[in-house]
PDB file of C-alpha atoms in Angstrom:
ATOM      1  CA  MET A   1      15.231 -17.546 -17.587  1.00  0.00           C
ATOM      2  CA  LYS A   2      14.112 -21.169 -17.779  1.00  0.00           C
ATOM      3  CA  LEU A   3      11.295 -20.361 -15.366  1.00  0.00           C
ATOM      4  CA  LYS A   4       9.471 -18.572 -18.190  1.00  0.00           C
ATOM      5  CA  SER A   5       9.343 -21.750 -20.248  1.00  0.00           C
ATOM      6  CA  ILE A   6       7.983 -23.660 -17.269  1.00  0.00           C
ATOM      7  CA  ILE A   7       5.055 -21.327 -16.717  1.00  0.00           C
ATOM      8  CA  CYS A   8       4.343 -21.362 -20.449  1.00  0.00           C
ATOM      9  CA  CYS A   9       3.970 -25.148 -20.239  1.00  0.00           C
ATOM     10  CA  LEU A  10       1.697 -24.821 -17.214  1.00  0.00           C
ATOM     11  CA  LEU A  11      -0.491 -22.174 -18.821  1.00  0.00           C
ATOM     12  CA  VAL A  12      -0.902 -24.170 -22.006  1.00  0.00           C
ATOM     13  CA  PHE A  13      -1.793 -27.153 -19.860  1.00  0.00           C
ATOM     14  CA  CYS A  14      -4.459 -25.146 -17.997  1.00  0.00           C
ATOM     15  CA  MET A  15      -5.963 -23.799 -21.179  1.00  0.00           C
ATOM     16  CA  SER A  16      -6.313 -27.317 -22.543  1.00  0.00           C
ATOM     17  CA  TRP A  17      -8.639 -28.196 -19.642  1.00  0.00           C
ATOM     18  CA  GLN A  18     -11.174 -25.439 -20.198  1.00  0.00           C
ATOM     19  CA  ALA A  19     -14.152 -27.705 -20.878  1.00  0.00           C
ATOM     20  CA  ARG A  20     -14.912 -28.610 -17.258  1.00  0.00           C
ATOM     21  CA  ALA A  21     -14.046 -26.649 -14.143  1.00  0.00           C
ATOM     22  CA  SER A  22     -13.662 -29.845 -12.138  1.00  0.00           C
ATOM     23  CA  GLU A  23     -10.656 -31.109 -14.118  1.00  0.00           C
ATOM     24  CA  THR A  24      -7.345 -31.330 -12.253  1.00  0.00           C
ATOM     25  CA  ILE A  25      -3.808 -30.866 -13.524  1.00  0.00           C
ATOM     26  CA  ASP A  26      -0.865 -33.133 -12.870  1.00  0.00           C
ATOM     27  CA  PHE A  27       1.520 -30.394 -11.777  1.00  0.00           C
ATOM     28  CA  GLU A  28       3.960 -32.873 -10.266  1.00  0.00           C
ATOM     29  CA  THR A  29       4.659 -34.570 -13.590  1.00  0.00           C
ATOM     30  CA  THR A  30       4.896 -31.225 -15.372  1.00  0.00           C
ATOM     31  CA  LEU A  31       7.400 -29.939 -12.815  1.00  0.00           C
ATOM     32  CA  LEU A  32       9.458 -33.131 -12.887  1.00  0.00           C
ATOM     33  CA  ASN A  33       9.573 -32.923 -16.688  1.00  0.00           C
ATOM     34  CA  GLN A  34      11.104 -29.465 -16.258  1.00  0.00           C
ATOM     35  CA  GLY A  35      13.693 -30.678 -13.766  1.00  0.00           C
ATOM     36  CA  ILE A  36      12.015 -29.254 -10.651  1.00  0.00           C
ATOM     37  CA  GLN A  37      11.265 -31.199  -7.507  1.00  0.00           C
ATOM     38  CA  PRO A  38       7.540 -30.706  -6.810  1.00  0.00           C
ATOM     39  CA  ASN A  39       8.098 -29.916  -3.128  1.00  0.00           C
ATOM     40  CA  ARG A  40      10.204 -26.917  -4.185  1.00  0.00           C
ATOM     41  CA  ALA A  41       7.396 -25.147  -6.048  1.00  0.00           C
ATOM     42  CA  ALA A  42       4.222 -23.199  -5.406  1.00  0.00           C
ATOM     43  CA  ILE A  43       1.769 -22.700  -8.264  1.00  0.00           C
ATOM     44  CA  LEU A  44      -1.503 -20.808  -8.243  1.00  0.00           C
ATOM     45  CA  ILE A  45      -3.482 -20.106 -11.406  1.00  0.00           C
ATOM     46  CA  GLN A  46      -6.968 -18.590 -11.458  1.00  0.00           C
ATOM     47  CA  ARG A  47      -9.294 -18.196 -14.421  1.00  0.00           C
ATOM     48  CA  LEU A  48     -11.123 -14.943 -13.851  1.00  0.00           C
ATOM     49  CA  GLU A  49     -14.258 -15.637 -15.846  1.00  0.00           C
ATOM     50  CA  ASP A  50     -15.486 -18.419 -13.558  1.00  0.00           C
ATOM     51  CA  GLY A  51     -13.082 -18.306 -10.616  1.00  0.00           C
ATOM     52  CA  VAL A  52     -11.668 -21.779 -11.239  1.00  0.00           C
ATOM     53  CA  VAL A  53      -8.342 -22.244  -9.453  1.00  0.00           C
ATOM     54  CA  TRP A  54      -5.524 -24.688 -10.091  1.00  0.00           C
ATOM     55  CA  SER A  55      -2.858 -24.983  -7.409  1.00  0.00           C
ATOM     56  CA  HIS A  56       0.136 -26.938  -6.238  1.00  0.00           C
ATOM     57  CA  GLY A  57       2.256 -26.738  -3.096  1.00  0.00           C
ATOM     58  CA  GLU A  58      -0.409 -25.822  -0.573  1.00  0.00           C
ATOM     59  CA  ASP A  59       2.093 -25.441   2.281  1.00  0.00           C
ATOM     60  CA  ARG A  60       3.974 -22.802   0.273  1.00  0.00           C
ATOM     61  CA  ILE A  61       1.099 -20.863  -1.311  1.00  0.00           C
ATOM     62  CA  ASP A  62       0.504 -18.714   1.772  1.00  0.00           C
ATOM     63  CA  LYS A  63       4.143 -18.465   2.825  1.00  0.00           C
ATOM     64  CA  ARG A  64       5.693 -15.081   2.149  1.00  0.00           C
ATOM     65  CA  PHE A  65       9.006 -14.736   0.353  1.00  0.00           C
ATOM     66  CA  VAL A  66      11.081 -11.698  -0.630  1.00  0.00           C
ATOM     67  CA  ALA A  67       9.256 -10.040  -3.527  1.00  0.00           C
ATOM     68  CA  ALA A  68      12.410  -9.454  -5.615  1.00  0.00           C
ATOM     69  CA  SER A  69      11.731  -8.069  -9.092  1.00  0.00           C
ATOM     70  CA  THR A  70       8.040  -8.973  -9.078  1.00  0.00           C
ATOM     71  CA  SER A  71       7.768  -5.732  -7.076  1.00  0.00           C
ATOM     72  CA  LYS A  72       8.644  -3.866 -10.254  1.00  0.00           C
ATOM     73  CA  ILE A  73       4.947  -4.208 -11.067  1.00  0.00           C
ATOM     74  CA  PRO A  74       3.721  -2.031  -8.167  1.00  0.00           C
ATOM     75  CA  HIS A  75       6.825   0.160  -8.463  1.00  0.00           C
ATOM     76  CA  THR A  76       5.965   0.893 -12.088  1.00  0.00           C
ATOM     77  CA  PHE A  77       2.416   1.922 -11.241  1.00  0.00           C
ATOM     78  CA  ILE A  78       3.545   4.047  -8.291  1.00  0.00           C
ATOM     79  CA  ALA A  79       6.082   5.842 -10.513  1.00  0.00           C
ATOM     80  CA  ILE A  80       3.344   6.631 -13.025  1.00  0.00           C
ATOM     81  CA  GLU A  81       0.821   7.655 -10.381  1.00  0.00           C
ATOM     82  CA  GLU A  82       3.349  10.022  -8.809  1.00  0.00           C
ATOM     83  CA  GLY A  83       4.172  11.609 -12.179  1.00  0.00           C
ATOM     84  CA  TYR A  84       7.782  10.431 -12.216  1.00  0.00           C
ATOM     85  CA  VAL A  85       7.153   8.377 -15.369  1.00  0.00           C
ATOM     86  CA  ASP A  86       4.823   9.640 -18.082  1.00  0.00           C
ATOM     87  CA  SER A  87       5.651   7.336 -20.985  1.00  0.00           C
ATOM     88  CA  ALA A  88       6.870   3.843 -21.748  1.00  0.00           C
ATOM     89  CA  ASN A  89       9.698   5.643 -23.551  1.00  0.00           C
ATOM     90  CA  ALA A  90      10.741   7.726 -20.530  1.00  0.00           C
ATOM     91  CA  ARG A  91      14.552   7.606 -20.565  1.00  0.00           C
ATOM     92  CA  PHE A  92      17.056   6.777 -17.860  1.00  0.00           C
ATOM     93  CA  GLU A  93      20.708   7.543 -18.528  1.00  0.00           C
ATOM     94  CA  TRP A  94      23.189   4.842 -17.619  1.00  0.00           C
ATOM     95  CA  ASP A  95      25.847   6.020 -15.152  1.00  0.00           C
ATOM     96  CA  GLY A  96      28.596   3.910 -16.729  1.00  0.00           C
ATOM     97  CA  GLN A  97      28.811   1.468 -13.830  1.00  0.00           C
ATOM     98  CA  GLU A  98      29.091  -2.153 -14.959  1.00  0.00           C
ATOM     99  CA  ARG A  99      26.415  -4.341 -13.339  1.00  0.00           C
ATOM    100  CA  PHE A 100      25.218  -7.936 -13.164  1.00  0.00           C
ATOM    101  CA  ALA A 101      23.557  -8.177 -16.586  1.00  0.00           C
ATOM    102  CA  ALA A 102      24.978  -6.863 -19.848  1.00  0.00           C
ATOM    103  CA  SER A 103      21.536  -5.584 -20.897  1.00  0.00           C
ATOM    104  CA  TRP A 104      21.519  -3.248 -17.886  1.00  0.00           C
ATOM    105  CA  ASN A 105      24.728  -1.502 -18.912  1.00  0.00           C
ATOM    106  CA  GLN A 106      23.195   1.032 -21.265  1.00  0.00           C
ATOM    107  CA  ASP A 107      20.572   3.749 -21.290  1.00  0.00           C
ATOM    108  CA  GLN A 108      17.097   2.410 -20.600  1.00  0.00           C
ATOM    109  CA  THR A 109      13.525   3.375 -21.275  1.00  0.00           C
ATOM    110  CA  MET A 110      10.866   2.551 -18.722  1.00  0.00           C
ATOM    111  CA  ALA A 111       9.743  -0.306 -20.949  1.00  0.00           C
ATOM    112  CA  THR A 112      13.207  -1.809 -21.386  1.00  0.00           C
ATOM    113  CA  ALA A 113      13.997  -1.371 -17.697  1.00  0.00           C
ATOM    114  CA  TYR A 114      10.887  -3.356 -16.830  1.00  0.00           C
ATOM    115  CA  THR A 115      11.478  -6.049 -19.437  1.00  0.00           C
ATOM    116  CA  ARG A 116      15.183  -6.424 -18.619  1.00  0.00           C
ATOM    117  CA  SER A 117      14.583  -6.042 -14.886  1.00  0.00           C
ATOM    118  CA  ALA A 118      17.224  -3.315 -14.698  1.00  0.00           C
ATOM    119  CA  VAL A 119      17.527  -2.887 -10.949  1.00  0.00           C
ATOM    120  CA  TRP A 120      19.404   0.421 -11.081  1.00  0.00           C
ATOM    121  CA  VAL A 121      16.488   2.147 -12.816  1.00  0.00           C
ATOM    122  CA  PHE A 122      14.062   1.116 -10.116  1.00  0.00           C
ATOM    123  CA  GLN A 123      16.563   2.086  -7.436  1.00  0.00           C
ATOM    124  CA  GLN A 124      16.700   5.512  -9.031  1.00  0.00           C
ATOM    125  CA  ILE A 125      12.908   5.682  -8.969  1.00  0.00           C
ATOM    126  CA  THR A 126      12.514   4.627  -5.344  1.00  0.00           C
ATOM    127  CA  GLU A 127      15.317   6.924  -4.207  1.00  0.00           C
ATOM    128  CA  ALA A 128      13.849   9.881  -6.101  1.00  0.00           C
ATOM    129  CA  LEU A 129      10.328   9.322  -4.770  1.00  0.00           C
ATOM    130  CA  GLY A 130      11.602   8.679  -1.269  1.00  0.00           C
ATOM    131  CA  PRO A 131      10.746   6.379   1.637  1.00  0.00           C
ATOM    132  CA  GLU A 132       7.454   7.990   2.610  1.00  0.00           C
ATOM    133  CA  THR A 133       6.023   8.008  -0.911  1.00  0.00           C
ATOM    134  CA  MET A 134       7.095   4.435  -1.619  1.00  0.00           C
ATOM    135  CA  ALA A 135       5.762   3.177   1.715  1.00  0.00           C
ATOM    136  CA  ALA A 136       2.457   4.935   1.117  1.00  0.00           C
ATOM    137  CA  GLY A 137       2.240   3.569  -2.421  1.00  0.00           C
ATOM    138  CA  ILE A 138       2.912  -0.031  -1.420  1.00  0.00           C
ATOM    139  CA  ASP A 139       0.383   0.327   1.408  1.00  0.00           C
ATOM    140  CA  ARG A 140      -2.223   1.836  -0.934  1.00  0.00           C
ATOM    141  CA  LEU A 141      -1.833  -1.086  -3.327  1.00  0.00           C
ATOM    142  CA  ASP A 142      -2.098  -3.599  -0.452  1.00  0.00           C
ATOM    143  CA  TYR A 143       1.012  -5.368  -1.714  1.00  0.00           C
ATOM    144  CA  GLY A 144       2.242  -8.290   0.387  1.00  0.00           C
ATOM    145  CA  ASN A 145       3.291  -7.417   3.917  1.00  0.00           C
ATOM    146  CA  GLU A 146       3.556  -3.733   2.872  1.00  0.00           C
ATOM    147  CA  ASP A 147       6.895  -3.437   4.676  1.00  0.00           C
ATOM    148  CA  THR A 148       9.430  -1.162   2.966  1.00  0.00           C
ATOM    149  CA  GLY A 149      11.671  -0.900   6.019  1.00  0.00           C
ATOM    150  CA  GLY A 150      13.398   2.315   6.992  1.00  0.00           C
ATOM    151  CA  PRO A 151      14.992   5.109   4.938  1.00  0.00           C
ATOM    152  CA  GLU A 152      18.214   3.095   4.744  1.00  0.00           C
ATOM    153  CA  ASP A 153      16.327   0.349   2.865  1.00  0.00           C
ATOM    154  CA  ILE A 154      14.975   2.568   0.091  1.00  0.00           C
ATOM    155  CA  THR A 155      17.051   0.926  -2.673  1.00  0.00           C
ATOM    156  CA  SER A 156      16.972  -2.634  -1.370  1.00  0.00           C
ATOM    157  CA  TYR A 157      13.750  -3.421   0.544  1.00  0.00           C
ATOM    158  CA  TRP A 158      12.402  -5.543  -2.332  1.00  0.00           C
ATOM    159  CA  LEU A 159      15.748  -7.199  -3.090  1.00  0.00           C
ATOM    160  CA  ASN A 160      16.717  -8.351   0.401  1.00  0.00           C
ATOM    161  CA  GLY A 161      13.542  -7.703   2.373  1.00  0.00           C
ATOM    162  CA  PRO A 162      11.681  -6.726   4.402  1.00  0.00           C
ATOM    163  CA  LEU A 163       9.100  -6.551   1.558  1.00  0.00           C
ATOM    164  CA  LYS A 164       7.630 -10.039   1.201  1.00  0.00           C
ATOM    165  CA  ILE A 165       4.611 -11.521  -0.532  1.00  0.00           C
ATOM    166  CA  SER A 166       2.953 -14.921  -0.918  1.00  0.00           C
ATOM    167  CA  ALA A 167       1.721 -16.689  -4.031  1.00  0.00           C
ATOM    168  CA  ARG A 168      -1.885 -16.083  -3.000  1.00  0.00           C
ATOM    169  CA  GLU A 169      -1.227 -12.400  -2.384  1.00  0.00           C
ATOM    170  CA  GLN A 170       0.448 -12.094  -5.797  1.00  0.00           C
ATOM    171  CA  VAL A 171      -2.623 -13.519  -7.528  1.00  0.00           C
ATOM    172  CA  GLU A 172      -4.997 -11.360  -5.482  1.00  0.00           C
ATOM    173  CA  PHE A 173      -2.980  -8.218  -6.258  1.00  0.00           C
ATOM    174  CA  LEU A 174      -2.720  -9.018  -9.964  1.00  0.00           C
ATOM    175  CA  THR A 175      -6.424  -9.806 -10.181  1.00  0.00           C
ATOM    176  CA  ARG A 176      -7.299  -6.410  -8.718  1.00  0.00           C
ATOM    177  CA  LEU A 177      -4.778  -4.767 -11.042  1.00  0.00           C
ATOM    178  CA  TYR A 178      -6.179  -6.487 -14.118  1.00  0.00           C
ATOM    179  CA  GLN A 179      -9.763  -5.641 -13.088  1.00  0.00           C
ATOM    180  CA  GLU A 180      -8.723  -2.045 -12.300  1.00  0.00           C
ATOM    181  CA  ASP A 181      -9.925  -2.358  -8.726  1.00  0.00           C
ATOM    182  CA  LEU A 182      -6.977  -0.567  -7.122  1.00  0.00           C
ATOM    183  CA  PRO A 183      -6.794   3.152  -6.204  1.00  0.00           C
ATOM    184  CA  LEU A 184      -5.024   4.180  -9.409  1.00  0.00           C
ATOM    185  CA  SER A 185      -5.860   6.693 -12.123  1.00  0.00           C
ATOM    186  CA  ALA A 186      -7.075   5.686 -15.559  1.00  0.00           C
ATOM    187  CA  LYS A 187      -3.775   6.939 -17.010  1.00  0.00           C
ATOM    188  CA  SER A 188      -1.790   4.708 -14.646  1.00  0.00           C
ATOM    189  CA  TYR A 189      -3.770   1.650 -15.687  1.00  0.00           C
ATOM    190  CA  VAL A 190      -3.315   2.297 -19.397  1.00  0.00           C
ATOM    191  CA  LEU A 191       0.384   3.143 -19.261  1.00  0.00           C
ATOM    192  CA  GLY A 192       1.266   0.586 -16.605  1.00  0.00           C
ATOM    193  CA  LYS A 193      -0.344  -2.260 -18.504  1.00  0.00           C
ATOM    194  CA  GLU A 194       1.390  -1.091 -21.679  1.00  0.00           C
ATOM    195  CA  ILE A 195       4.751  -1.312 -19.921  1.00  0.00           C
ATOM    196  CA  MET A 196       3.915  -4.726 -18.432  1.00  0.00           C
ATOM    197  CA  GLY A 197       3.166  -6.065 -21.899  1.00  0.00           C
ATOM    198  CA  SER A 198       6.143  -4.441 -23.610  1.00  0.00           C
ATOM    199  CA  GLY A 199       7.621  -6.478 -26.416  1.00  0.00           C
ATOM    200  CA  ARG A 200       4.790  -9.016 -26.427  1.00  0.00           C
ATOM    201  CA  ASP A 201       1.727  -9.475 -28.605  1.00  0.00           C
ATOM    202  CA  ASP A 202       0.394 -12.660 -27.050  1.00  0.00           C
ATOM    203  CA  GLY A 203      -1.793 -11.257 -24.278  1.00  0.00           C
ATOM    204  CA  ARG A 204       0.682 -11.874 -21.471  1.00  0.00           C
ATOM    205  CA  HIS A 205       1.580  -9.214 -18.923  1.00  0.00           C
ATOM    206  CA  ALA A 206       4.116 -10.628 -16.504  1.00  0.00           C
ATOM    207  CA  LYS A 207       7.274 -10.229 -14.464  1.00  0.00           C
ATOM    208  CA  THR A 208      10.078 -12.499 -13.398  1.00  0.00           C
ATOM    209  CA  GLY A 209      11.852 -12.198 -10.091  1.00  0.00           C
ATOM    210  CA  TRP A 210      14.923 -13.772  -8.575  1.00  0.00           C
ATOM    211  CA  TYR A 211      15.795 -13.512  -4.898  1.00  0.00           C
ATOM    212  CA  TYR A 212      19.487 -14.228  -4.552  1.00  0.00           C
ATOM    213  CA  SER A 213      21.017 -14.849  -1.143  1.00  0.00           C
ATOM    214  CA  ASN A 214      24.248 -16.341   0.134  1.00  0.00           C
ATOM    215  CA  GLU A 215      22.550 -17.324   3.384  1.00  0.00           C
ATOM    216  CA  ALA A 216      19.231 -18.689   2.126  1.00  0.00           C
ATOM    217  CA  GLN A 217      17.848 -20.705  -0.769  1.00  0.00           C
ATOM    218  CA  ASP A 218      17.317 -18.601  -3.901  1.00  0.00           C
ATOM    219  CA  ILE A 219      13.715 -18.093  -5.003  1.00  0.00           C
ATOM    220  CA  GLY A 220      12.605 -17.651  -8.611  1.00  0.00           C
ATOM    221  CA  TRP A 221       9.263 -16.022  -9.448  1.00  0.00           C
ATOM    222  CA  TYR A 222       7.115 -15.644 -12.526  1.00  0.00           C
ATOM    223  CA  VAL A 223       3.817 -13.799 -12.037  1.00  0.00           C
ATOM    224  CA  GLY A 224       1.255 -12.079 -14.240  1.00  0.00           C
ATOM    225  CA  TRP A 225      -1.776 -12.744 -16.365  1.00  0.00           C
ATOM    226  CA  GLN A 226      -2.434 -14.352 -19.729  1.00  0.00           C
ATOM    227  CA  GLU A 227      -5.317 -13.270 -21.943  1.00  0.00           C
ATOM    228  CA  VAL A 228      -6.596 -15.882 -24.381  1.00  0.00           C
ATOM    229  CA  PRO A 229      -8.730 -14.450 -27.205  1.00  0.00           C
ATOM    230  CA  ALA A 230     -12.113 -15.844 -28.100  1.00  0.00           C
ATOM    231  CA  SER A 231     -12.313 -18.562 -30.715  1.00  0.00           C
ATOM    232  CA  ASP A 232     -15.100 -20.359 -32.541  1.00  0.00           C
ATOM    233  CA  ASP A 233     -15.743 -22.739 -29.657  1.00  0.00           C
ATOM    234  CA  GLN A 234     -14.946 -20.633 -26.575  1.00  0.00           C
ATOM    235  CA  ASP A 235     -15.173 -17.146 -25.142  1.00  0.00           C
ATOM    236  CA  SER A 236     -12.095 -15.138 -24.222  1.00  0.00           C
ATOM    237  CA  GLN A 237     -10.331 -16.244 -21.037  1.00  0.00           C
ATOM    238  CA  THR A 238      -7.937 -14.579 -18.619  1.00  0.00           C
ATOM    239  CA  TYR A 239      -5.591 -16.535 -16.361  1.00  0.00           C
ATOM    240  CA  VAL A 240      -3.818 -14.850 -13.451  1.00  0.00           C
ATOM    241  CA  PHE A 241      -0.798 -16.889 -12.415  1.00  0.00           C
ATOM    242  CA  ASN A 242       1.997 -17.247  -9.913  1.00  0.00           C
ATOM    243  CA  ILE A 243       4.809 -19.747  -9.842  1.00  0.00           C
ATOM    244  CA  HIS A 244       7.762 -19.635  -7.543  1.00  0.00           C
ATOM    245  CA  VAL A 245      10.400 -22.264  -7.017  1.00  0.00           C
ATOM    246  CA  LYS A 246      13.463 -22.855  -4.935  1.00  0.00           C
ATOM    247  CA  CYS A 247      16.096 -22.201  -7.539  1.00  0.00           C
ATOM    248  CA  GLU A 248      18.816 -24.418  -8.727  1.00  0.00           C
ATOM    249  CA  ASP A 249      19.583 -24.083 -12.427  1.00  0.00           C
ATOM    250  CA  VAL A 250      15.918 -23.424 -13.373  1.00  0.00           C
ATOM    251  CA  CYS A 251      16.195 -19.702 -12.654  1.00  0.00           C
ATOM    252  CA  LEU A 252      19.000 -19.174 -15.145  1.00  0.00           C
TER     253      LEU A 252
END
């Protein structure tokens, strides 16, 4: 997904301005350089150590959009908290049905399902846990509008709605998750963060999302946090970030 490369550019840009909290970032030029019209994007990045915030697209930051696969973050933690998943290597057997992405069409572990965004695994999880448990879990985590719909929506409420979330709410949720300020067990925090960081060794824990609709403009998400280790001239830093854009070819 090209969106990943965009947020990488933005994060590097933010980290290069660490000297003074008052510095601003030319997001418009950065977006244009990546082939994105600035009015199609919402960006919110917060450095946790001092609360400095960089943002773009103020009229879109508080607008809610379908959560899409960014909801796999709370879904992962709910699955762990409920005891349905007890390891990053927990296995899910493929049913043989060919789906959208080739990487989905095989057995998955919890870690690969998260990394590959294998929808069928998370549909299996939500269906197994059931509407009441999922609704209670999303409510407990204060995630977006907390709306999981009715029982008939149990495998689609994050794909088509009604579950929606804004850029600001994403950053607030991820900040509380990183700081372990949500009603979750110690085990859930350890295992959930391990799954979020699967396959990476660069301090990033993140998730893409892509809301696809024939009736409305597609939305691409990339949300998470980036830990920057201490160096000789600076302390460690943690950046919580959200970017979402109206998709054209940048989501592919």
